[in-house]
Coordinates of C-alpha atoms and ligand atoms in Angstrom, one line a residue:
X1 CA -22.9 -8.1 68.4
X2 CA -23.3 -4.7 67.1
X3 CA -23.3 -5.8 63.1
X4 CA -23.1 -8.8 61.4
X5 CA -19.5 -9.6 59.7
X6 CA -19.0 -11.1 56.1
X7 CA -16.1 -11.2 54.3
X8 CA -14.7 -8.2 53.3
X9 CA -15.2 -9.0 49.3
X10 CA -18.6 -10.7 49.8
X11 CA -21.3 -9.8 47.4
X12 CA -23.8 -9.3 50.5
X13 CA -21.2 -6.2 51.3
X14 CA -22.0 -4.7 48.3
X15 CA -25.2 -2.2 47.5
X16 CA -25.9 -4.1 44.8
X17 CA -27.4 -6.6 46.7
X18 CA -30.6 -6.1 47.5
X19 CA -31.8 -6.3 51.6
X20 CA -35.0 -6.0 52.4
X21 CA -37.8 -7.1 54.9
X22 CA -41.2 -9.1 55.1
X23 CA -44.4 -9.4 56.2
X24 CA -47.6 -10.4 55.5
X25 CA -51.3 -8.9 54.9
X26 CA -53.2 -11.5 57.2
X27 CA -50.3 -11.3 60.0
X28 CA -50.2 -7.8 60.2
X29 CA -53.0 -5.9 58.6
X30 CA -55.6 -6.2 61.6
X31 CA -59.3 -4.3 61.0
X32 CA -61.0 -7.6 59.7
X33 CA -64.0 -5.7 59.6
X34 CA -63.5 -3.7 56.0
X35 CA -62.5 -6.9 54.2
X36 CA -64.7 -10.1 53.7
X37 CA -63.6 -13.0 55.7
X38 CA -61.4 -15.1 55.3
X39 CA -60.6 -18.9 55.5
X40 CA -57.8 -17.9 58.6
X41 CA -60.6 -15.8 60.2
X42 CA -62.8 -19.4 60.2
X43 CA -60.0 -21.0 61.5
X44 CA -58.7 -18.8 64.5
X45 CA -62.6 -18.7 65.6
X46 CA -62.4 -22.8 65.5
X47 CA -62.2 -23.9 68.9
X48 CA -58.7 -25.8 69.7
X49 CA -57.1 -24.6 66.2
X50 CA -54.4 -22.0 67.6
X51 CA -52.3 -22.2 70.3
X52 CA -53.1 -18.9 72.1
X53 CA -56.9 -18.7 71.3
X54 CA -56.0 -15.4 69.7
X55 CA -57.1 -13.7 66.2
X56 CA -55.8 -11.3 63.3
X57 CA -58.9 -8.9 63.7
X58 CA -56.1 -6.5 64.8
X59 CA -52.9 -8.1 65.1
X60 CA -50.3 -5.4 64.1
X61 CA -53.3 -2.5 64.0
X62 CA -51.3 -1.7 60.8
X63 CA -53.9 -0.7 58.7
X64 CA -54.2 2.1 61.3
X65 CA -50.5 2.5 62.1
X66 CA -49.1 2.1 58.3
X67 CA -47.6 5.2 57.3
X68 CA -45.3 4.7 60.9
X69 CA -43.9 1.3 59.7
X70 CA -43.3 2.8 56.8
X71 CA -41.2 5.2 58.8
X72 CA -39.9 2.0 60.5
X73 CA -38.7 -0.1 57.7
X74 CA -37.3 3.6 56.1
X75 CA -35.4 3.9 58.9
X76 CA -33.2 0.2 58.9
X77 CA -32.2 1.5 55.9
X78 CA -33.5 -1.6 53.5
X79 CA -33.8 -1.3 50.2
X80 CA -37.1 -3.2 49.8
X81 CA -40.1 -4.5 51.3
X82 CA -42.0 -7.5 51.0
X83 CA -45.6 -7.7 51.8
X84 CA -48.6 -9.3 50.8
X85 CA -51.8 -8.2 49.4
X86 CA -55.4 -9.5 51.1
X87 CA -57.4 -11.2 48.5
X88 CA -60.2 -10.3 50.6
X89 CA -59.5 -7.0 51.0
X90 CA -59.2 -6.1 47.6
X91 CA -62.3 -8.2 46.0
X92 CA -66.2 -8.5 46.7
X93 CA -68.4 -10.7 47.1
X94 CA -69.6 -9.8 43.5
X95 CA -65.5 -10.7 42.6
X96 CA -65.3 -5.9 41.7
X97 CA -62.7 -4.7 43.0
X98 CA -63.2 -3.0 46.6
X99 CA -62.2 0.8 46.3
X100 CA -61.3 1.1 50.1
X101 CA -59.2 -1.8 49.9
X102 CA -57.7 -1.0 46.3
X103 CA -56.5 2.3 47.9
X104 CA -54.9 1.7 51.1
X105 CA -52.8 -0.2 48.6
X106 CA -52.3 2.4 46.1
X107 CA -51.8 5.1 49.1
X108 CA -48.7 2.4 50.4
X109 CA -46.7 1.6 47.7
X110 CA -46.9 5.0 46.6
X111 CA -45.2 6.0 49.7
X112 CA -42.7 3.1 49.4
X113 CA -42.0 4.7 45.8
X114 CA -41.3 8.1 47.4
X115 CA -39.3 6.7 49.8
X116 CA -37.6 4.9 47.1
X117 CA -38.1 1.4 48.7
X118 CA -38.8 -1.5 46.4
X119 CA -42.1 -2.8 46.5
X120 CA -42.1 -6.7 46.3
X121 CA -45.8 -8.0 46.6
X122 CA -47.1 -11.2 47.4
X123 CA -50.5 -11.8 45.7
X124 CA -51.3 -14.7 47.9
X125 CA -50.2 -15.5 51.6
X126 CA -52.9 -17.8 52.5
X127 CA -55.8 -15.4 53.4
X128 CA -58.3 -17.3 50.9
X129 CA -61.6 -15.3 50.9
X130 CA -63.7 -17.8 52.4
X131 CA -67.0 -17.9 50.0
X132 CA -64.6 -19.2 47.6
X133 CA -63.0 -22.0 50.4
X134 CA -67.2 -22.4 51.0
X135 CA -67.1 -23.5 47.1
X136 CA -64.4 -25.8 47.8
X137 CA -61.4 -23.5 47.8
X138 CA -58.2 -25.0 46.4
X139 CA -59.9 -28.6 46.3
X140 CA -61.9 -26.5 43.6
X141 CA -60.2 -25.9 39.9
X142 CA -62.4 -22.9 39.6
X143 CA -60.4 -21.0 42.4
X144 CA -57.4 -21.1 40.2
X145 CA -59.4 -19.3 37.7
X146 CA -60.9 -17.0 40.3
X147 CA -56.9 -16.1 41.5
X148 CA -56.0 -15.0 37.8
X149 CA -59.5 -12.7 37.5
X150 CA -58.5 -11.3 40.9
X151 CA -54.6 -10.7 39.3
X152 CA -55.8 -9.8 36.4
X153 CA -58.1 -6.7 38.6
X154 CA -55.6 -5.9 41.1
X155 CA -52.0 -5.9 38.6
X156 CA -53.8 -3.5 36.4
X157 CA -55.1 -1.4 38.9
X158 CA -52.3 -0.9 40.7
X159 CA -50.5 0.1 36.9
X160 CA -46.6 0.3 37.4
X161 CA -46.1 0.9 41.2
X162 CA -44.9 -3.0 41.8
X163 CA -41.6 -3.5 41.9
X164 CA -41.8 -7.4 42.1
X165 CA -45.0 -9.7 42.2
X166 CA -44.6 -13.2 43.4
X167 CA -48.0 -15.0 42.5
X168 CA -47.9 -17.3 45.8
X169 CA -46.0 -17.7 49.1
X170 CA -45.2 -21.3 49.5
X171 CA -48.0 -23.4 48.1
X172 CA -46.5 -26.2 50.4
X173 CA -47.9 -24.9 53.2
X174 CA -51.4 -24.0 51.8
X175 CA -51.6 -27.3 50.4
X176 CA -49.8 -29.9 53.1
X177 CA -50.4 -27.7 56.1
X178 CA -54.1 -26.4 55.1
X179 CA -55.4 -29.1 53.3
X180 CA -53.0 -32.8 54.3
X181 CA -52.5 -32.4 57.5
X182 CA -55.2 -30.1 59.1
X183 CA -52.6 -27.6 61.1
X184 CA -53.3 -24.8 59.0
X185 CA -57.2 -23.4 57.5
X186 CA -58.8 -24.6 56.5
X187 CA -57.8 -27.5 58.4
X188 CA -58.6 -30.4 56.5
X189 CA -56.7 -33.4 56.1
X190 CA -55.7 -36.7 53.4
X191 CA -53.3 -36.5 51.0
X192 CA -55.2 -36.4 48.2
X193 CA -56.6 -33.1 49.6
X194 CA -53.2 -32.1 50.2
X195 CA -51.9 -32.9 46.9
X196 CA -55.1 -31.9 44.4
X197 CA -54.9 -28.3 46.3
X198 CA -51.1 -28.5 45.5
X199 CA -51.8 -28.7 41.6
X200 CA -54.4 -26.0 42.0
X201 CA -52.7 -23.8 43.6
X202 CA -49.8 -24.1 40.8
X203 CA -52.1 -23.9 38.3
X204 CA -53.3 -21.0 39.7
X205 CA -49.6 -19.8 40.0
X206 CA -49.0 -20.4 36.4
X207 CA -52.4 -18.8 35.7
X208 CA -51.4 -15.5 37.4
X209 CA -48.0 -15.2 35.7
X210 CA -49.3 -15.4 32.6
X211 CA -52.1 -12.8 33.0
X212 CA -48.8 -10.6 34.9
X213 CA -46.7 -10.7 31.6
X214 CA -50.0 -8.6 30.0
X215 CA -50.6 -6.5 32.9
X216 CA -47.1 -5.9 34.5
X217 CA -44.6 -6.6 31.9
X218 CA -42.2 -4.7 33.4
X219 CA -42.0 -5.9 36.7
X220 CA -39.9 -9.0 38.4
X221 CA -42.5 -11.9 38.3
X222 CA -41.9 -14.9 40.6
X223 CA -43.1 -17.2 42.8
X224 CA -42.1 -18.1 46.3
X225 CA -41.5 -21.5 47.6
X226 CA -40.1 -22.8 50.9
X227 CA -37.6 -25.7 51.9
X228 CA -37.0 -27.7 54.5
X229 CA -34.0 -30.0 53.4
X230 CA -34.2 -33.3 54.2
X231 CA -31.5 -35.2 55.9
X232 CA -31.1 -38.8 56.5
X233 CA -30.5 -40.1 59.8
X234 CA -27.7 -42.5 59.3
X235 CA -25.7 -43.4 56.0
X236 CA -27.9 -46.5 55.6
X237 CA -29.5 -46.9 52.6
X238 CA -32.9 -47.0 54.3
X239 CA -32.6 -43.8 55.9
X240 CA -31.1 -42.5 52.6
X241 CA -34.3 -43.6 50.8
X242 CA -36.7 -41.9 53.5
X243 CA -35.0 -38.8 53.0
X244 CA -34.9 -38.8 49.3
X245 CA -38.6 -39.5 49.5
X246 CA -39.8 -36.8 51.8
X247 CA -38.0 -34.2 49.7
X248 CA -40.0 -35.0 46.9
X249 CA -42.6 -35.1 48.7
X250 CA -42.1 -31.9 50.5
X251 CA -40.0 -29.7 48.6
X252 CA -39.4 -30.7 44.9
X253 CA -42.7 -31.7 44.6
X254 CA -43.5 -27.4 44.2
X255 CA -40.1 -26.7 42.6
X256 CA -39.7 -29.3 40.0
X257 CA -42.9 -29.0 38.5
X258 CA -42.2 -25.7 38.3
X259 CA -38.4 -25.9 36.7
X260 CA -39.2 -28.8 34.1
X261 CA -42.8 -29.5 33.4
X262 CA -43.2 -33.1 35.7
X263 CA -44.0 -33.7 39.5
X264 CA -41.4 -36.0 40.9
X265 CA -41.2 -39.7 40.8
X266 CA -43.6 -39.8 44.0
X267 CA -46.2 -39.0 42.0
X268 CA -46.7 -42.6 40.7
X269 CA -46.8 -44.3 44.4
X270 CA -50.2 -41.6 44.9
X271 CA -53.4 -43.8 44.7
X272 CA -56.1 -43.2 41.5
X273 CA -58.3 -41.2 43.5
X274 CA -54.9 -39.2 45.3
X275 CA -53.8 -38.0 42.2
X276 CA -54.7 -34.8 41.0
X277 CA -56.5 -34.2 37.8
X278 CA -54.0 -32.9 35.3
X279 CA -55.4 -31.1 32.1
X280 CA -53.8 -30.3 28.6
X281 CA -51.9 -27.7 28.9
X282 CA -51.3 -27.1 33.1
X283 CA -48.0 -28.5 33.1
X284 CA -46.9 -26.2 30.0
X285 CA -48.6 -23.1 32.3
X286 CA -47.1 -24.3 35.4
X287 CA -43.1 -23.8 34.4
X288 CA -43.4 -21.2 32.6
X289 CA -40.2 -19.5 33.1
X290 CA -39.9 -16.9 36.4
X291 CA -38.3 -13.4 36.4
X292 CA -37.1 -14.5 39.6
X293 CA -37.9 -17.7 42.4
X294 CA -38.4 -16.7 46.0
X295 CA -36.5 -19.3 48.8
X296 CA -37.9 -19.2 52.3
X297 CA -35.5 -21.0 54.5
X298 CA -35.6 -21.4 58.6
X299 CA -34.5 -25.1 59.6
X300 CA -33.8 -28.9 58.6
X301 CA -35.7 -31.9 59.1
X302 CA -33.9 -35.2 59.6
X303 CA -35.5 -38.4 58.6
X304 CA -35.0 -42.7 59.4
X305 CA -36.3 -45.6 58.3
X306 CA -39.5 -46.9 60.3
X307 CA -42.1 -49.0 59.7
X308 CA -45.0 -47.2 61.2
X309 CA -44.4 -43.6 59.7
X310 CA -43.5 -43.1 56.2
X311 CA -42.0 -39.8 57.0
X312 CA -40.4 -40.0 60.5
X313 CA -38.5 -37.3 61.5
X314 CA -35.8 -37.4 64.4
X315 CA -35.3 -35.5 67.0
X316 CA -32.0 -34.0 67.5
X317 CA -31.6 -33.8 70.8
X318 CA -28.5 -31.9 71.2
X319 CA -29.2 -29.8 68.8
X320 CA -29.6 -25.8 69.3
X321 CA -33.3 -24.4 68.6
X322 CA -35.3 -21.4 68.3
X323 CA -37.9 -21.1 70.6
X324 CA -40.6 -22.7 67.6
X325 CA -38.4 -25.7 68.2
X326 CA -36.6 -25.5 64.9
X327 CA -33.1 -26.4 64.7
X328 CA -30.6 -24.1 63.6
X329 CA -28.4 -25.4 60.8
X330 CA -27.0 -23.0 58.0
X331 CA -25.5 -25.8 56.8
X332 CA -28.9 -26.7 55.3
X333 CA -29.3 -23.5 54.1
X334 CA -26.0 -23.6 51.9
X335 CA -26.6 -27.3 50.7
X336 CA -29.9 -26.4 49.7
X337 CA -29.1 -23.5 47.5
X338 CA -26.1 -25.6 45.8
X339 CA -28.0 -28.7 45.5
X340 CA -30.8 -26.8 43.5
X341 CA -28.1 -25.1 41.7
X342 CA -26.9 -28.3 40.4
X343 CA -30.4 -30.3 39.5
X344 CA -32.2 -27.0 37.4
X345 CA -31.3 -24.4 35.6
X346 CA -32.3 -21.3 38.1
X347 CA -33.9 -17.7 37.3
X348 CA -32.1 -15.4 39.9
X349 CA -32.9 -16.3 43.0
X350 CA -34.3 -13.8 46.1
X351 CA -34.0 -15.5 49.6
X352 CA -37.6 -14.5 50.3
X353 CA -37.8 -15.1 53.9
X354 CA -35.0 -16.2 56.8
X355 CA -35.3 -16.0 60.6
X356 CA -35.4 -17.1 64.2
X357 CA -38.6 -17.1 66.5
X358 CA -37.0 -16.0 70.3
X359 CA -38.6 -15.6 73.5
X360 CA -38.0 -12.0 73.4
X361 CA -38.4 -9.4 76.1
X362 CA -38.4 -6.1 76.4
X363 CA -36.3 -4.9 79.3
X364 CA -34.8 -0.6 80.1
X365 CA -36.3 -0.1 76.3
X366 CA -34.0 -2.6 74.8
X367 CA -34.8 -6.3 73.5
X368 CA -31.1 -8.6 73.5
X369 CA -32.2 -11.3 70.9
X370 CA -29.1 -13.0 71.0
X371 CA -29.9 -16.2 69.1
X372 CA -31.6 -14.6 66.8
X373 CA -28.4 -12.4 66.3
X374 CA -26.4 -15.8 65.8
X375 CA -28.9 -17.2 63.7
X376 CA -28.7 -14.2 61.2
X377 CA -24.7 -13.8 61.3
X378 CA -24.2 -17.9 60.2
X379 CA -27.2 -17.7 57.8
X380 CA -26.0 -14.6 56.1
X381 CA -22.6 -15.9 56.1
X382 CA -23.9 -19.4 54.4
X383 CA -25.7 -17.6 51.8
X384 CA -21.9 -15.4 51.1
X385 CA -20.7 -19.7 50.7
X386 CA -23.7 -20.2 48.5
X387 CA -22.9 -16.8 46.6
X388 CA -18.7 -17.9 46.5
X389 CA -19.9 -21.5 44.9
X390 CA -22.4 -19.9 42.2
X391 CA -25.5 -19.5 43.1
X392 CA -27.0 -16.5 41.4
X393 CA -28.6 -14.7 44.8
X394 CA -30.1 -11.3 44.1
X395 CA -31.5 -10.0 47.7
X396 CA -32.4 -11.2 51.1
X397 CA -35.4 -10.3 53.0
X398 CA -35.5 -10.9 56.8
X399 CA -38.6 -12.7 58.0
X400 CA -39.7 -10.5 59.7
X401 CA -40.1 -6.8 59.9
X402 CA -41.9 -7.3 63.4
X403 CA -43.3 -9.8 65.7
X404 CA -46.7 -10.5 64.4
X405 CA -49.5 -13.1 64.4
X406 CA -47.6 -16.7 63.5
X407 CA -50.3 -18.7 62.4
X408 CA -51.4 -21.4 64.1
X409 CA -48.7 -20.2 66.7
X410 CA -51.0 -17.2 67.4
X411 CA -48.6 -14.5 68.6
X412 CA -46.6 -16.6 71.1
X413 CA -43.9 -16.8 68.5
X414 CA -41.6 -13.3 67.9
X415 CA -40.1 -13.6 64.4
X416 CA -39.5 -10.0 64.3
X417 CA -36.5 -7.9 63.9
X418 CA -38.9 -5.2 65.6
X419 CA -41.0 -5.9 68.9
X420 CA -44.3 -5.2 69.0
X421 CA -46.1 -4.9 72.4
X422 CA -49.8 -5.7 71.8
X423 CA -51.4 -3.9 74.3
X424 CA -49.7 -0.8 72.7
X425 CA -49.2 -1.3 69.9
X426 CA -45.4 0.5 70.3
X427 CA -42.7 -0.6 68.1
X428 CA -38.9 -1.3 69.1
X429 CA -35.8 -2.2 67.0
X430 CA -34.7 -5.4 68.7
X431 CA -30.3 -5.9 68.8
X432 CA -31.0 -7.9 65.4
X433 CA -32.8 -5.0 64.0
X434 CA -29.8 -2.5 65.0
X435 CA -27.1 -5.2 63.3
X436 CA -29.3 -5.7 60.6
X437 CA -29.0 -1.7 60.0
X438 CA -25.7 -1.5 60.3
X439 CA -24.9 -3.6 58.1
X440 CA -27.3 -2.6 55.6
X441 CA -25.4 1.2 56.0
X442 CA -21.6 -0.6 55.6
X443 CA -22.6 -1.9 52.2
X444 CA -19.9 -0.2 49.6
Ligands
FCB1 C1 -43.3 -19.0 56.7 C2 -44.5 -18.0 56.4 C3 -44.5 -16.7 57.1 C4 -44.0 -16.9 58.6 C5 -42.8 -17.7 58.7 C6 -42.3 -17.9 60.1 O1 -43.7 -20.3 56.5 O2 -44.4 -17.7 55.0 O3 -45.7 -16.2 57.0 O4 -45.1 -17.5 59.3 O5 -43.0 -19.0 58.1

């Protein structure tokens, strides 16, 4: 495939729409040693924790190597970039601002303004300093607090060079992954854990926006969630009510308190000492109204009835997958952005972060990601069907600019659009990266 096709009128063919690609700080950043720790340094030196054994003390070396991806992401001709900014980069242990840190920023997005490439910055993707995960972290009301001094610090240091902050990058994951089920840092586990970090971490979301609307009025101000829609198994009722559950539990349970004020139903099942504690006022702070919600999207999860798991999820065996095991469904993709359309009354929405994990290689100076060319050309072209029934979709970043250090996946999984060989650090536009370009450049 040499470009992805959309319908000739499509909105995504136009320039108006807004492309753009993603990383993040932790993932890509590298030279651990001029920032405090974090709570993912703690975790990837935790025996057992990631897959490969590996680390992000220099995963893309692109503190060393940022002015070439800059050249890199100029050159696929986007019209924005997402990253995220390292808490523990940018603050001390005394919670001043660090001037190194503060200026490798200022030096970046400077050169994404000259470059006239939007800058759309993340203020948290998961890299919790870890003195403040030693005080508890997001178990801890006071981090919330901590995040909005930090904002506070940070937005007005940085005056008007952001184009778009989102506060967080899907508090699912730093709540239910880091906190409920253990797979993430800091690795602890229980649903109350899960969900008491859950309403911190909003808190602290609401926290940040409002200190943003003071510091960086003129910016797009968001947050980012992500979605896996949940599909029942079978038209039973049972499998019906399993799946209505779990997307409480995992999805609306970040939007909805977000869009109107109230956590979902679920919230009453939760035990006395599960719940969270709720002040005066958080709920008011937590929906404040968003310039703009960020969607991250990748796959489905299909869900039945059983006795022994509340949650199960099915297999489906047949079923095309990425090489993290997700399946590919665009279908989801559509029915989510619809479906969301229908319940809540949206700010315009920025698909945030879409994309396929492949086995890549790199073979005569050429990687031929051909799945993750599919994947791109039916999600792109279920986003147009989203777009055609309604929903108000601004821009689409692909996750990600280059392969980088997946988490608990260590760097065994290549989201990239760009390959990155480790041992040298040499960049290569993969057959997705070349479609993505062109049709980036076909846009009228
Ligand atoms: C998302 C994360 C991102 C990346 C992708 C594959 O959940 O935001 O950092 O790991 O998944």
């Amino acid at each position: 495939m040499s470009m992805y096709q959309l319908p000739e009128h499509s909105l995504l063919r136009k320039k108006q729409f807004l492309y753009g690609v993603a990383t993040a700080s932790f993932q890509i950043e590298g030279a651990a040693d001029s920032r405090l720790p974090c709570i993912w340094d703690t975790f990837c030196a935790t025996a057992g924790k990631i897959k490969d054994g590996s680390d992000g003390k220099t995963a893309c070396d692109h503190l060393r190597l940022w002015r070439d991806d800059l050249d890199l992401i100029e050159s696929l001709g986007v019209d924005a970039y997402r990253l995220s900014l390292s808490w523990p980069r940018l603050i001390q242990l005394d919670g001043e601002l660090n001037p190194a840190g503060l200026q490798f920023y200022i030096d970046l997005l400077d050169e994404l303004k000259a470059r006239n490439i939007k800058s759309f910055v993340t203020l948290y993707h998961w890299d919790l300093p870890q003195h403040l995960e030693d005080k508890g972290g997001w178990l801890n009301r006071d981090t919330a607090y901590k995040f909005a001094d930090y904002v506070e610090k940070v937005s007005t240091a940085l005056g008007d060079r952001v184009y778009s902050y989102a506060t967080l990058n899907e508090p699912f994951c730093s709540s239910f992954l880091g906190y409920e089920a253990g797979i993430h840092a800091p690795g602890l586990t229980g649903r109350g854990n899960g969900r008491k970090s859950a309403h911190h971490l909003l808190l602290a979301h609401g926290l940040g926006l409002q200190v943003l609307r003071r510091t960086a009025p003129h910016s797009l101000n968001g947050l980012v969630l992500n979605f896996t829609p949940c599909y029942p198994h079978t038209d039973s009722p049972a499998d019906k009510a399993v799946a209505e559950q779990a997307d409480q539990y995992y999805n609306q349970w970040y939007l909805q308190p977000v869009m109107t004020g109230q956590y979902p139903e679920y919230f009453n099942r939760l035990t006395d000492e599960e719940k969270p504690v709720i002040e005066a006022g958080d709920m008011a702070l937590i929906s404040q109204p968003l310039d703009f919600l960020g969607v991250n999207f990748y796959t489905r999860h299909v869900y039945t009835a059983n006795a022994d798991h509340e949650f199960a999820v099915v297999e489906i065996k047949d079923a095309e997958k990425t090489d993290i095991g997700w399946e590919i469904y665009p279908q989801a993709f559509y029915d989510l952005l619809t479906s969301m359309h229908q319940k809540y009354k949206l700010p315009p929405i920025y698909i945030t972060e879409n994309g396929a994990a492949g086995a890549d290689k790199l073979e005569n100076g050429q990687v031929q990601d051909e799945q993750r060319q599919r994947y791109y050309q039916l999600h792109l072209n279920a986003l147009h069907q989203a777009v055609e029934a309604g929903v108000n979709v601004q821009g689409y970043f692909a996750w990600s600019l280059m392969d980088n250090f997946e988490w608990a996946e260590g760097y065994s999984k290549r989201f990239g659009i760009v390959y990155v060989d480790y041992n040298t650090q040499q960049r290569t536009i993969k057959q997705s990266g070349h479609a993505y370009r062109q049709l980036l450049q076909s846009r009228v």
